[in-house]
Amino acid sequence: MARYKKIKWGIIGLGNIAHQFAKDLALVPDAELSAVGSRTIAKAQSFAKQYGAKRAYGSYDELVADPDLDMVYIATPHDSHASLTILSLEHNKHVLCEKPIALNYKEARQMIETSRIHHKFFMEAFWTRFNPSIQDVLLKIKNGEIGDVKYINADFAFNIGAPQERMIDLKTGGGSLLDIGVYPLFLAYVVLGIPDGVLASSNFYESGADRQTSMILQYDNAQAVLHSSFVSPSDMVATISGTEGRIRINAIWHETQSYVLIKNNHSVVYQFPTKGKGFTYEIEESHQCIRNKKIESNLWSHQNSLDLIKIVDEVRNQTGLKFPSENQLN
């Protein structure tokens, strides 16, 4: 790594996930946090001081215009993912944008087209795809360790208590589906692919955001039963069942440190402790792609993001979930 010039990062949106990301960014030797941007300069200055960023900006426009930055990490609410990604790409910055990639398929297509036009790396920050345990699980499945996969059961659920405005604000894409439901959908997709059909149902807050959503993905020879919720906790263990065995991804499954392979009444535990929280792996993948002059990752490609958001769109179509801030891009 020492032979490489450091890749200089900027962070847009300085909420909780940005703090976690900044801590992991510090663990990657060829990464440097150079600038941070918030809607208020005081928040940006405080964040910059905490994590050693050289510059703090009180607007997102100022950050993306910084000529010293190589890459931008976008950690703002869902409704601004598309506009800020496009803005950053148009300023010749590589982009890692938090999941979900956008509010819908149409926005995601515009983001990817902009990446291609400017030939800049762009990836949805689906960090679970790069988790060492998940990578090994997918390898085991590919190698036929559990036979043909027939059933997946996965959820992401917790009780948020008194609803937090950000999490249930329909204008910003709030609700359990986009915030956490994309994780169970992701698991079904990376194992089984695009479903033949979707059945979904939601319960809603008064704001119109979904408080819980249940989904069944129908495949030719398999099914996935998935759930997301802001109103009740779960074990957050995922199970992938095949004709010759099953895999239990231990809690919290989307950021897991281990999994269990159960076959012939025999269990084997595989442990893969993560470096930091686990954002380090998507950072390292981004760096590798940039150094190889690639605009997308082979592990989580533009098409993968488009496929997943299309499934999300179909879930929303089934449940009637609509966001008023959609389709504001030209």
Tab-separated table of C-alpha atoms in Angstrom, residues 13 19 67 121 131-133 137 141 153 163 169-170 209 223 231 239 243 258 273 276 282 313 318 328:
chain	number	residue	atom	x	y	z
A	13	GLY	CA	-23.948	14.153	5.376
A	19	HIS	CA	-19.272	8.652	12.101
A	67	PRO	CA	-10.244	20.182	-6.358
A	121	PHE	CA	-16.229	5.072	-10.301
A	131	ASN	CA	-18.398	-8.770	4.547
A	132	PRO	CA	-15.926	-11.701	4.799
A	133	SER	CA	-18.515	-14.084	6.263
A	137	VAL	CA	-21.258	-18.102	2.546
A	141	ILE	CA	-23.363	-22.057	-1.865
A	153	ASN	CA	-35.603	-16.567	5.686
A	163	PRO	CA	-40.853	7.389	15.950
A	169	ASP	CA	-40.405	11.139	7.017
A	170	LEU	CA	-42.005	10.209	3.702
A	209	ALA	CA	-44.034	5.621	5.759
A	223	GLN	CA	-38.980	-19.016	-2.045
A	231	VAL	CA	-41.963	-1.693	15.696
A	239	THR	CA	-31.150	-18.865	7.237
A	243	THR	CA	-31.481	-29.748	-0.429
A	258	SER	CA	-19.600	-15.720	11.732
A	273	PRO	CA	-13.984	-11.163	12.568
A	276	GLY	CA	-13.429	-2.279	12.322
A	282	GLU	CA	-16.169	-1.630	0.606
A	313	ASP	CA	-39.989	-0.824	-6.696
A	318	GLN	CA	-47.565	-4.160	-4.094
A	328	GLN	CA	-37.687	15.554	-9.285
